[in-house]
Short mmCIF file of C-alpha atoms and ligand atoms in Angstrom, two decimals:
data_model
loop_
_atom_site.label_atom_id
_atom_site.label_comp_id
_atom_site.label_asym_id
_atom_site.label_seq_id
_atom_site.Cartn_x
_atom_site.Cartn_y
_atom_site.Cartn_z
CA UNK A 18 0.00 0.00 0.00
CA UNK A 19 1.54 3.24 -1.21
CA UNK A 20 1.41 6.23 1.10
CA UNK A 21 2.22 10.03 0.64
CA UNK A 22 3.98 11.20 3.20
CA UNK A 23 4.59 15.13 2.72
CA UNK A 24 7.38 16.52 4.87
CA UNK A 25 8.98 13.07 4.89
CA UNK A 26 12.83 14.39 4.63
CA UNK A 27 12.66 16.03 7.98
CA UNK A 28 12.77 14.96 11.39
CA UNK A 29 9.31 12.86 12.49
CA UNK A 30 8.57 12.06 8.51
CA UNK A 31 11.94 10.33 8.10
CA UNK A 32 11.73 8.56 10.85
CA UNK A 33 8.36 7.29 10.20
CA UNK A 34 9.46 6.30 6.61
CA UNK A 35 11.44 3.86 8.26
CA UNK A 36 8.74 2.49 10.16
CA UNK A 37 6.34 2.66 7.33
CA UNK A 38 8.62 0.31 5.18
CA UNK A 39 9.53 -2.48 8.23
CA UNK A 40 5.83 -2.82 8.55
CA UNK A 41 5.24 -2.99 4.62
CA UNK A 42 4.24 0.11 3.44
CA UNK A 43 5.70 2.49 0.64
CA UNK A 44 5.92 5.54 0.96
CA UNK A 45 6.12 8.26 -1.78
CA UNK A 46 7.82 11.30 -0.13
CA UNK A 47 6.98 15.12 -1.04
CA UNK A 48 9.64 17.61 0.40
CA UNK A 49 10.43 21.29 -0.43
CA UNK A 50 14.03 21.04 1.75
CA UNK A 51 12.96 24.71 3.39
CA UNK A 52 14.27 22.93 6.59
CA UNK A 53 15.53 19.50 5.20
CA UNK A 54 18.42 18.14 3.47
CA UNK A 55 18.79 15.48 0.42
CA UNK A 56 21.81 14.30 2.11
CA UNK A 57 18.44 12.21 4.42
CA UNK A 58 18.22 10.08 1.62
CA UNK A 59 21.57 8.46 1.80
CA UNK A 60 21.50 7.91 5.56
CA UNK A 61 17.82 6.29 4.90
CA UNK A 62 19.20 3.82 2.29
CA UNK A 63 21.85 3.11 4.53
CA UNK A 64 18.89 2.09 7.52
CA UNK A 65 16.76 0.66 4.96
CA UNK A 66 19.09 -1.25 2.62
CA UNK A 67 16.35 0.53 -0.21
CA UNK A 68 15.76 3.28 -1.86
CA UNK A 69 12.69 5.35 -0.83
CA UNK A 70 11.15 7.29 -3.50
CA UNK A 71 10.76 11.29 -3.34
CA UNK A 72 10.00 13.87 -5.06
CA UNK A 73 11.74 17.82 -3.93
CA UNK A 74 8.87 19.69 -4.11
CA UNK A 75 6.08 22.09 -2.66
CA UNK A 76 2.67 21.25 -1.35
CA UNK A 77 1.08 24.31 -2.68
CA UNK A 78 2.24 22.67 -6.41
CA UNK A 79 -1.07 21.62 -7.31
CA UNK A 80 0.35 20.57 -10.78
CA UNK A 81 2.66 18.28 -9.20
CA UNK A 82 0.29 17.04 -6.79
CA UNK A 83 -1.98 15.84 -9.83
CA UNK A 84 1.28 14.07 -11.23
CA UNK A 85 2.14 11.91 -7.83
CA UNK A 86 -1.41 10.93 -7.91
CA UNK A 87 -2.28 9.87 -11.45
CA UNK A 88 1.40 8.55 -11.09
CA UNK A 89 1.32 6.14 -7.80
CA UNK A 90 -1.67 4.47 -6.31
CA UNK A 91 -2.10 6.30 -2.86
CA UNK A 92 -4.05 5.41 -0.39
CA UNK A 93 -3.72 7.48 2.79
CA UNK A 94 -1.70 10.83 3.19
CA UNK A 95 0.39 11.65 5.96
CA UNK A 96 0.87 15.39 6.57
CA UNK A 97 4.06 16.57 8.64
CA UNK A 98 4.78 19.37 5.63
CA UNK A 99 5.21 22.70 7.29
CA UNK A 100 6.66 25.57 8.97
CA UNK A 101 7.09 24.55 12.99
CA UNK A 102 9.38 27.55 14.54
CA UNK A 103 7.00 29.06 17.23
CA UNK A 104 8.99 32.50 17.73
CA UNK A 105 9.43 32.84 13.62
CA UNK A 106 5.39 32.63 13.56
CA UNK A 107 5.10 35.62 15.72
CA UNK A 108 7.92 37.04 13.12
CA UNK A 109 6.22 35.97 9.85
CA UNK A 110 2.34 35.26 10.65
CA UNK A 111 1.59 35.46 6.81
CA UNK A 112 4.29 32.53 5.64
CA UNK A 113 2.82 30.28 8.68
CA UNK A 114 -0.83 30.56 7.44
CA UNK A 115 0.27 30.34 3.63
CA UNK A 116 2.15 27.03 4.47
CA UNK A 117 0.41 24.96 6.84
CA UNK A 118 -3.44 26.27 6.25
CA UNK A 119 -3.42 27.41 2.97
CA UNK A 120 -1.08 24.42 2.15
CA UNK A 121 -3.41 21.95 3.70
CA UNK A 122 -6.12 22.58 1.67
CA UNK A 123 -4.02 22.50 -1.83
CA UNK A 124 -3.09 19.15 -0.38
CA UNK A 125 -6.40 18.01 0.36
CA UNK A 126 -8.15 19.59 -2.66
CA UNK A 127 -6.02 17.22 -4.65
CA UNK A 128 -6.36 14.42 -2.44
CA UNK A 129 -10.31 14.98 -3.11
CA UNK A 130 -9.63 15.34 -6.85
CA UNK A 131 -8.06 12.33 -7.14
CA UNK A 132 -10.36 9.97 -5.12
CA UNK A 133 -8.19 9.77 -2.10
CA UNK A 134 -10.35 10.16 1.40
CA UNK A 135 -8.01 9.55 4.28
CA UNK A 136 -5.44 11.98 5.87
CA UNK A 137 -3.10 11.20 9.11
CA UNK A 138 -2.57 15.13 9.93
CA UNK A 139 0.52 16.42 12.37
CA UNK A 140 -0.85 18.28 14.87
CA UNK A 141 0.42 19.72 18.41
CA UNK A 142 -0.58 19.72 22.14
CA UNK A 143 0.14 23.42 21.05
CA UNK A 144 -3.35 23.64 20.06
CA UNK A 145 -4.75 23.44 23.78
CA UNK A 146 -2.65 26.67 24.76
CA UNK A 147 -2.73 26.55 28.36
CA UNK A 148 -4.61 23.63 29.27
CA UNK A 149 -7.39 23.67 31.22
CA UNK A 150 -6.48 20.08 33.27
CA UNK A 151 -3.43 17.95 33.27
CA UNK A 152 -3.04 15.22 32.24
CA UNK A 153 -4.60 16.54 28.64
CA UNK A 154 -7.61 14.38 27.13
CA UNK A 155 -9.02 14.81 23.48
CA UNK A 156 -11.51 16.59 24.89
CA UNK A 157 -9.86 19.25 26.85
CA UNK A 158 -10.69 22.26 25.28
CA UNK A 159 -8.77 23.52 22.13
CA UNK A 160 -8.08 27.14 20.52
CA UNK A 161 -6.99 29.09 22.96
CA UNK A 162 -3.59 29.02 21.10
CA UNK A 163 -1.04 31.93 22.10
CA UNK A 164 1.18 32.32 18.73
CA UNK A 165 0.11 31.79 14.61
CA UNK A 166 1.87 28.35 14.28
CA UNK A 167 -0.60 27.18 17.34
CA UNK A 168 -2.93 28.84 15.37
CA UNK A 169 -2.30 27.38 11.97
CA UNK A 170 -2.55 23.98 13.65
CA UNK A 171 -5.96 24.47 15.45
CA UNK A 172 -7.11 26.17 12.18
CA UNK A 173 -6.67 23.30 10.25
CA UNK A 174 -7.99 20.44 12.64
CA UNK A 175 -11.30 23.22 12.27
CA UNK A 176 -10.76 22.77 8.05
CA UNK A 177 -10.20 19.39 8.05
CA UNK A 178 -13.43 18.93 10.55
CA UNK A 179 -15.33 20.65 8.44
CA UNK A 180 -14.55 18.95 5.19
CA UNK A 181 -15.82 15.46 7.21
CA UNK A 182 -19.51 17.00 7.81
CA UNK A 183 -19.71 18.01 4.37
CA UNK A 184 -18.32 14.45 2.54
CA UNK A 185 -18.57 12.22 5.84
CA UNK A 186 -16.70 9.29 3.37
CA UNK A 187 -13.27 10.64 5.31
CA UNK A 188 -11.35 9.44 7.09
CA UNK A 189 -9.41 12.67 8.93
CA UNK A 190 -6.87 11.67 11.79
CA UNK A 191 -5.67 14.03 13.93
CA UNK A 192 -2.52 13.41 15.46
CA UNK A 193 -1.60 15.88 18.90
CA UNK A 194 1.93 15.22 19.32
CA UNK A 195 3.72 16.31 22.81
CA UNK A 196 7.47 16.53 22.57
CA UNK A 197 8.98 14.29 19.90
CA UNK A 198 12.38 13.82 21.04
CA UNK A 199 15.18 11.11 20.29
CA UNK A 200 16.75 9.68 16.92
CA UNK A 201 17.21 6.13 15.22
CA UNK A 202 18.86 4.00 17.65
CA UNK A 203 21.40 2.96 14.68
CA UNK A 204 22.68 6.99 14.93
CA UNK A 205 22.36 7.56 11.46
CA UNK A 206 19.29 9.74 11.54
CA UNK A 207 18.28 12.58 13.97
CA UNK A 208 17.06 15.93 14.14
CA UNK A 209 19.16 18.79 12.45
CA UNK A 210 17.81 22.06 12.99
CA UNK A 211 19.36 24.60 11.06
CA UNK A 212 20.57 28.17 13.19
CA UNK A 213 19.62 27.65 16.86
CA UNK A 214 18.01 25.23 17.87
CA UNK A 215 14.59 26.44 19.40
CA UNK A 216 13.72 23.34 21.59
CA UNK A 217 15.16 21.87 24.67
CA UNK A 218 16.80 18.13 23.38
CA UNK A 219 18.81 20.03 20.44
CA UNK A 220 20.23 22.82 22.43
CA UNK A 221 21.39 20.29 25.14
CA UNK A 222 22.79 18.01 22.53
CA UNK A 223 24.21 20.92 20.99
CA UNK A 224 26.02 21.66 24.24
CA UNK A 225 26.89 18.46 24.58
CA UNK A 226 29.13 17.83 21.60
CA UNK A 227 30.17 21.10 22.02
CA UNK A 228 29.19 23.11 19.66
CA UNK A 229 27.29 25.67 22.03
CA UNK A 230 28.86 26.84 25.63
CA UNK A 231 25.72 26.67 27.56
CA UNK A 232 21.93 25.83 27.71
CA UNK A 233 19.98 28.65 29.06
CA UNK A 234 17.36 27.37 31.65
CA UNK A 235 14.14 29.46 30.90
CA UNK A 236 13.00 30.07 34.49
CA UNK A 237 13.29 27.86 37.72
CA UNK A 238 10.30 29.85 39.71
CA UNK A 239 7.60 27.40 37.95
CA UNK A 240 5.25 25.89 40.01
CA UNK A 241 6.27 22.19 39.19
CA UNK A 242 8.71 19.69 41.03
CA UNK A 243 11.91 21.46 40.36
CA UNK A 244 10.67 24.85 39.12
CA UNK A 245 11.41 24.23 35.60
CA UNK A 246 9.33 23.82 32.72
CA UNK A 247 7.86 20.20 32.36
CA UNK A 248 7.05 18.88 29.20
CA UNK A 249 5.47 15.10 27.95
CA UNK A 250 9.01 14.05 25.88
CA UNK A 251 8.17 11.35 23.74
CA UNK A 252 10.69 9.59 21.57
CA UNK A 253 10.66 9.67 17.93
CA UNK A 254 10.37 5.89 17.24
CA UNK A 255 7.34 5.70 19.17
CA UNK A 256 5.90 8.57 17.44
CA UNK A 257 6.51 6.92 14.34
CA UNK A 258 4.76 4.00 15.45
CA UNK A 259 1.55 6.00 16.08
CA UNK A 260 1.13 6.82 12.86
CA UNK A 261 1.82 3.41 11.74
CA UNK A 262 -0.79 2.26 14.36
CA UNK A 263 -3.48 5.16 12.77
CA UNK A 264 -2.95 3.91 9.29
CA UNK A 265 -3.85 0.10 10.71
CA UNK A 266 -6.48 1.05 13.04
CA UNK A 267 -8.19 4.11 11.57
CA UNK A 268 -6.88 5.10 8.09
CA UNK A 269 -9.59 3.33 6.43
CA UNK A 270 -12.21 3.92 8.63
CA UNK A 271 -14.44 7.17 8.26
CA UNK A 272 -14.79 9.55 10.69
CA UNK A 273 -12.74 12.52 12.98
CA UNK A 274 -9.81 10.01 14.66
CA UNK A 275 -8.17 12.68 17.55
CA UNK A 276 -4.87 11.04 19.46
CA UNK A 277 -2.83 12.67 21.69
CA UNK A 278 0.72 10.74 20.98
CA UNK A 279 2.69 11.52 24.24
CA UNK A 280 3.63 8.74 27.59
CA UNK A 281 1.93 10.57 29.73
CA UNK A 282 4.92 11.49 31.81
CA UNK A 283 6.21 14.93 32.84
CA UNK A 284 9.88 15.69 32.70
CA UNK A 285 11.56 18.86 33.67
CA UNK A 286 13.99 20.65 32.09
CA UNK A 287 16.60 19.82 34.77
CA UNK A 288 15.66 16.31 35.05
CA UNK A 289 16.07 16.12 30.85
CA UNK A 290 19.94 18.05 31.51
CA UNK A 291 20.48 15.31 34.03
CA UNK A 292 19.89 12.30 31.68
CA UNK A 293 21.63 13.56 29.25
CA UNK A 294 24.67 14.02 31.13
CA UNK A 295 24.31 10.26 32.10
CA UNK A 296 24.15 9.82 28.12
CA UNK A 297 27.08 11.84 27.39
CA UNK A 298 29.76 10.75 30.14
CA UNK A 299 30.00 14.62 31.32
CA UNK A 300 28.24 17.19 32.28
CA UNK A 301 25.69 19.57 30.91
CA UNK A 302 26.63 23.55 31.13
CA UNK A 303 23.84 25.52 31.73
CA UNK A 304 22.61 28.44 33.32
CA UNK A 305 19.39 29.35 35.19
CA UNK A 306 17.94 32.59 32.89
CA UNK A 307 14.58 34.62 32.65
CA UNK A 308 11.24 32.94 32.22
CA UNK A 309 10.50 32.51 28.44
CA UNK A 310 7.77 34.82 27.11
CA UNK A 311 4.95 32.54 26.08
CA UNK A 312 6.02 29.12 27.82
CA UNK A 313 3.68 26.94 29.82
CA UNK A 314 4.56 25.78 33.71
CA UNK A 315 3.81 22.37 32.49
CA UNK A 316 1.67 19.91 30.57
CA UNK A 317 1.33 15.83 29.70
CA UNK A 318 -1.09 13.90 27.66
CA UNK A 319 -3.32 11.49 28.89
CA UNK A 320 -2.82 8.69 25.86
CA UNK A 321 -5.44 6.26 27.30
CA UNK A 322 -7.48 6.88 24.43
CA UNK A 323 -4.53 5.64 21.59
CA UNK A 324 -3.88 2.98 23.70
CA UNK A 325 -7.62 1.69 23.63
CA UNK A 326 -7.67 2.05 19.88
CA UNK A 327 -4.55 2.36 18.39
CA UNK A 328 -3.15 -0.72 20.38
CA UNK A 329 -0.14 2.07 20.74
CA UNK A 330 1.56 3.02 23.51
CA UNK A 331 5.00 4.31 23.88
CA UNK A 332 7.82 2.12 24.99
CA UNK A 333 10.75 4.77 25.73
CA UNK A 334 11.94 6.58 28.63
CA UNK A 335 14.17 9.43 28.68
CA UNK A 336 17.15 7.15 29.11
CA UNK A 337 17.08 5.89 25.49
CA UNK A 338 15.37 9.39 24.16
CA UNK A 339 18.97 10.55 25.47
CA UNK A 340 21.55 7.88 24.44
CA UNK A 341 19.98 7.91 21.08
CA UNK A 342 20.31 11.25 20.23
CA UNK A 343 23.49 11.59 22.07
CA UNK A 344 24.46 8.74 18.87
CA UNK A 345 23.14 10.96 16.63
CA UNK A 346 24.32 13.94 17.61
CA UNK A 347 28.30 12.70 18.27
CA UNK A 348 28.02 10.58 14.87
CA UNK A 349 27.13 13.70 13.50
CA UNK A 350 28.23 16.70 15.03
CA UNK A 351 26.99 18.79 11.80
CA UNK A 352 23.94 17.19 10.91
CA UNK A 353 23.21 15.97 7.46
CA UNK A 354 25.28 17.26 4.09
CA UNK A 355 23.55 18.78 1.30
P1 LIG B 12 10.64 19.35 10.09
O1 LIG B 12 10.79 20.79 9.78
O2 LIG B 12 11.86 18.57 10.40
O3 LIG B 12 9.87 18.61 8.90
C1 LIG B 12 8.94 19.26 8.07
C2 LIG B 12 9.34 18.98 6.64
O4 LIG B 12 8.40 19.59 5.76
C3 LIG B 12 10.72 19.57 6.29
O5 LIG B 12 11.51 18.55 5.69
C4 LIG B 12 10.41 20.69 5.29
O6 LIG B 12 11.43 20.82 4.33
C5 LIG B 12 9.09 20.21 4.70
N1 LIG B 12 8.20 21.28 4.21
C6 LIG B 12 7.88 22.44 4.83
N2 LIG B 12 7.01 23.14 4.07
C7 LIG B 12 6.77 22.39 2.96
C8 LIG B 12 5.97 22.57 1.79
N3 LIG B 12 5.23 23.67 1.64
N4 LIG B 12 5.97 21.61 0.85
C9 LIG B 12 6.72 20.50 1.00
N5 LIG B 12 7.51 20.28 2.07
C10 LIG B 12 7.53 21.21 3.04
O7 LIG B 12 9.58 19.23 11.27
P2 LIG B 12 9.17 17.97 12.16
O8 LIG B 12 9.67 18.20 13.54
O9 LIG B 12 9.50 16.71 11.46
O10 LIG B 12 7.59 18.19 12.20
C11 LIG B 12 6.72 17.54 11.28
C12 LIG B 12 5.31 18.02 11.53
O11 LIG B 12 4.95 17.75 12.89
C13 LIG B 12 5.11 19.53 11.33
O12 LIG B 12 3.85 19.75 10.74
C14 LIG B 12 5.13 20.08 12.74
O13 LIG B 12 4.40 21.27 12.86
C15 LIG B 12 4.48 18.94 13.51
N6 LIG B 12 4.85 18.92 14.92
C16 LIG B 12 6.17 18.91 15.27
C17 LIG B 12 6.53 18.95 16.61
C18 LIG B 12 7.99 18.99 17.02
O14 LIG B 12 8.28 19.40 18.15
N7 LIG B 12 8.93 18.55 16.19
C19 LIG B 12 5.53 18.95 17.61
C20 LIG B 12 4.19 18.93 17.21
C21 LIG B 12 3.86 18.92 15.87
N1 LIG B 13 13.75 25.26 27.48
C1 LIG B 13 14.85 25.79 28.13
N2 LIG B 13 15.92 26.20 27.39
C2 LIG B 13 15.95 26.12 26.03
C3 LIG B 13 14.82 25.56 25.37
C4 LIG B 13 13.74 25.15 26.13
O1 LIG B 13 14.85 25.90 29.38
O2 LIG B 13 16.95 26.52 25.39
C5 LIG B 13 12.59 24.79 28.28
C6 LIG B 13 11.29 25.49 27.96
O3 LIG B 13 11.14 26.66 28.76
C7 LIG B 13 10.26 24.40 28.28
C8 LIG B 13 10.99 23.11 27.95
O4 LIG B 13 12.39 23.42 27.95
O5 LIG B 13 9.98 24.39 29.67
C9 LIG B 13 10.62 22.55 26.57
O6 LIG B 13 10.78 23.56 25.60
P1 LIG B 13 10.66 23.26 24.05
O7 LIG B 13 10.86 24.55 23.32
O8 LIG B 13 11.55 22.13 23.68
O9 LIG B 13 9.15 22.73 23.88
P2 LIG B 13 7.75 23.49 24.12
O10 LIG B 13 7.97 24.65 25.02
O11 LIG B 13 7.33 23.90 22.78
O12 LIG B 13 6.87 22.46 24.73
#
């Protein structure tokens, strides 16, 4: 069964590629490289012992949309194409909603053209802002989002919604991911965020291998354990292994499928430094700073509800979300090559 997967050069897409293919999939990848690399391809044939089939190219390209479709016989689309920098949406609201809504619906106005009912969407805990109870259920309230890329996500779970009461023959899944963390335990693939890194795993890996002095802690005066931030980490393979789990479960089945995809355990940001030190051999640098503007004291998913369906759960702790990007990151100090 032949699957487009959009976005599927960068960080969660190429990881799920490989999962797609060890449980017998194909997938037919759609990239535009704004924050991936070709030099993915490679290190995937190296995993896989295959190729895996791509095109470089934009999801707004309706003409080339119509071409991967009357070319390949798709069944189900996964979505992770988009823009994800929360601080650059605040920058740039206009490019956010241009790629990710307006993006969406180029994608899916294809998809409808061409026969092809069933989407597997990325989208974020972002989209519950600042929950209203912890741990977060499906049905905790959504849309009270505080920046455009939280917005652009809730706005198209609303589209995508929307398109299911008017042709109820979908079959929309909405993914809420917590923190996807972690790399391929073989160390060949990873997450390479170009500039500085905006997230908490990169910058500490970053410091690890040295090529930043010192994580910043944003704020220790939380009302949580330690004071710091906490956050539902959840590693990469297992995230992968939702979506595989959607496409088996729910893919084919009509309907508005909502997951959150997280372990439904909090970790704080000194706890995470911590680990990570025990990954490394040494320790983390870092320095306790200002509160950052924006941030949450703290929030985990309650993923009963994927567990019940999905027959998913996740099955890694921080240790290996650690010493498998710690792999990653020392393999590859630089990232990926063009
Ligand atoms: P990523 O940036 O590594 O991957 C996104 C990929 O999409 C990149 O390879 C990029 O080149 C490509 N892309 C962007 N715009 C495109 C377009 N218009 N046409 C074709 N390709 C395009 O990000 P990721 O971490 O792998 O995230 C994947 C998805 O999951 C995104 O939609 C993101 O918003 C969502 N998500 C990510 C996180 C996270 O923390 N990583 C959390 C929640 C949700
Ligand atoms: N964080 C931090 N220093 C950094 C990056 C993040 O202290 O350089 C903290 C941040 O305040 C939050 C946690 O780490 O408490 C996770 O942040 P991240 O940006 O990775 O995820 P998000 O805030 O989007 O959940």
């Amino acid at each position: 069964m032949k699957v487009l997967v959009t976005g599927g050069l960068g960080y969660i897409g190429s990881h799920t590629c490989v999962q797609l293919i060890a449980a017998g999939y194909t997938p037919v990848v759609l990239d535009n490289l704004h924050n991936s690399k070709l030099g993915v391809v490679s290190h995937l044939k190296k995993i896989l012992d295959q190729d895996v089939q791509y095109y470089v190219g934009d999801i707004r390209d309706r003409q080339l949309l119509q071409s991967i479709f009357a070319e390949h016989d798709i069944k189900a689309v996964i979505h992770f194409a988009g823009l994800k920098a929360v601080g650059e949406s605040v920058e740039k609201p206009l490019e956010y909603y241009e790629n990710n809504v307006y993006g969406t619906l180029a994608l899916v106005q294809e998809m409808k053209a061409a026969g092809i009912k069933s989407i597997i969407f990325s989208s974020s805990a972002t989209v519950y802002g600042d929950p209203e109870e912890i741990p977060i259920r499906e049905t905790t309230a959504t849309g009270a989002t505080t920046n455009p890329y939280g917005r652009s996500k809730y706005m198209v779970e609303e589209c995508l919604k929307d398109l299911h009461i008017a042709d109820p023959d979908w079959s929309i899944t909405l993914l809420r991911y917590f923190n996807p963390v972690g790399s391929h335990p073989s160390g060949l693939l990873g997450e390479d965020p170009q500039g500085i890194p905006n997230n908490l795993m990169p910058f500490i890996a970053q410091v690890a291998v040295g090529r930043r002095e010192q994580l910043a802690v944003f704020g220790n005066d939380y009302p949580t354990k330690d004071g710091t931030g906490v956050r539902d980490y959840i590693h990469v393979m297992d995230l992968a292994d939702g979506h595989i789990a959607a496409l088996q479960h729910v893919s084919d089945k009509a309907g508005v499928h909502i997951y959150n995809l997280g372990t439904g355990t909090g970790t704080s940001v000194l706890e995470m430094v911590a680990a990570f030190s025990d990954a490394c051999g040494h320790p983390i640098k870092y320095q306790i700073c200002e509160r950052r503007p924006g941030d949450i004291a703290e929030c985990w998913a309650d993923p009963s509800k994927a567990k019940a369906d999905l027959k998913w759960q996740a099955q890694y702790g921080i240790a290996e979300m650690t010493a498998d990007t710690w792999r990653w990151q020392s393999n590859y100090p630089n990232g990926f090559s063009d």
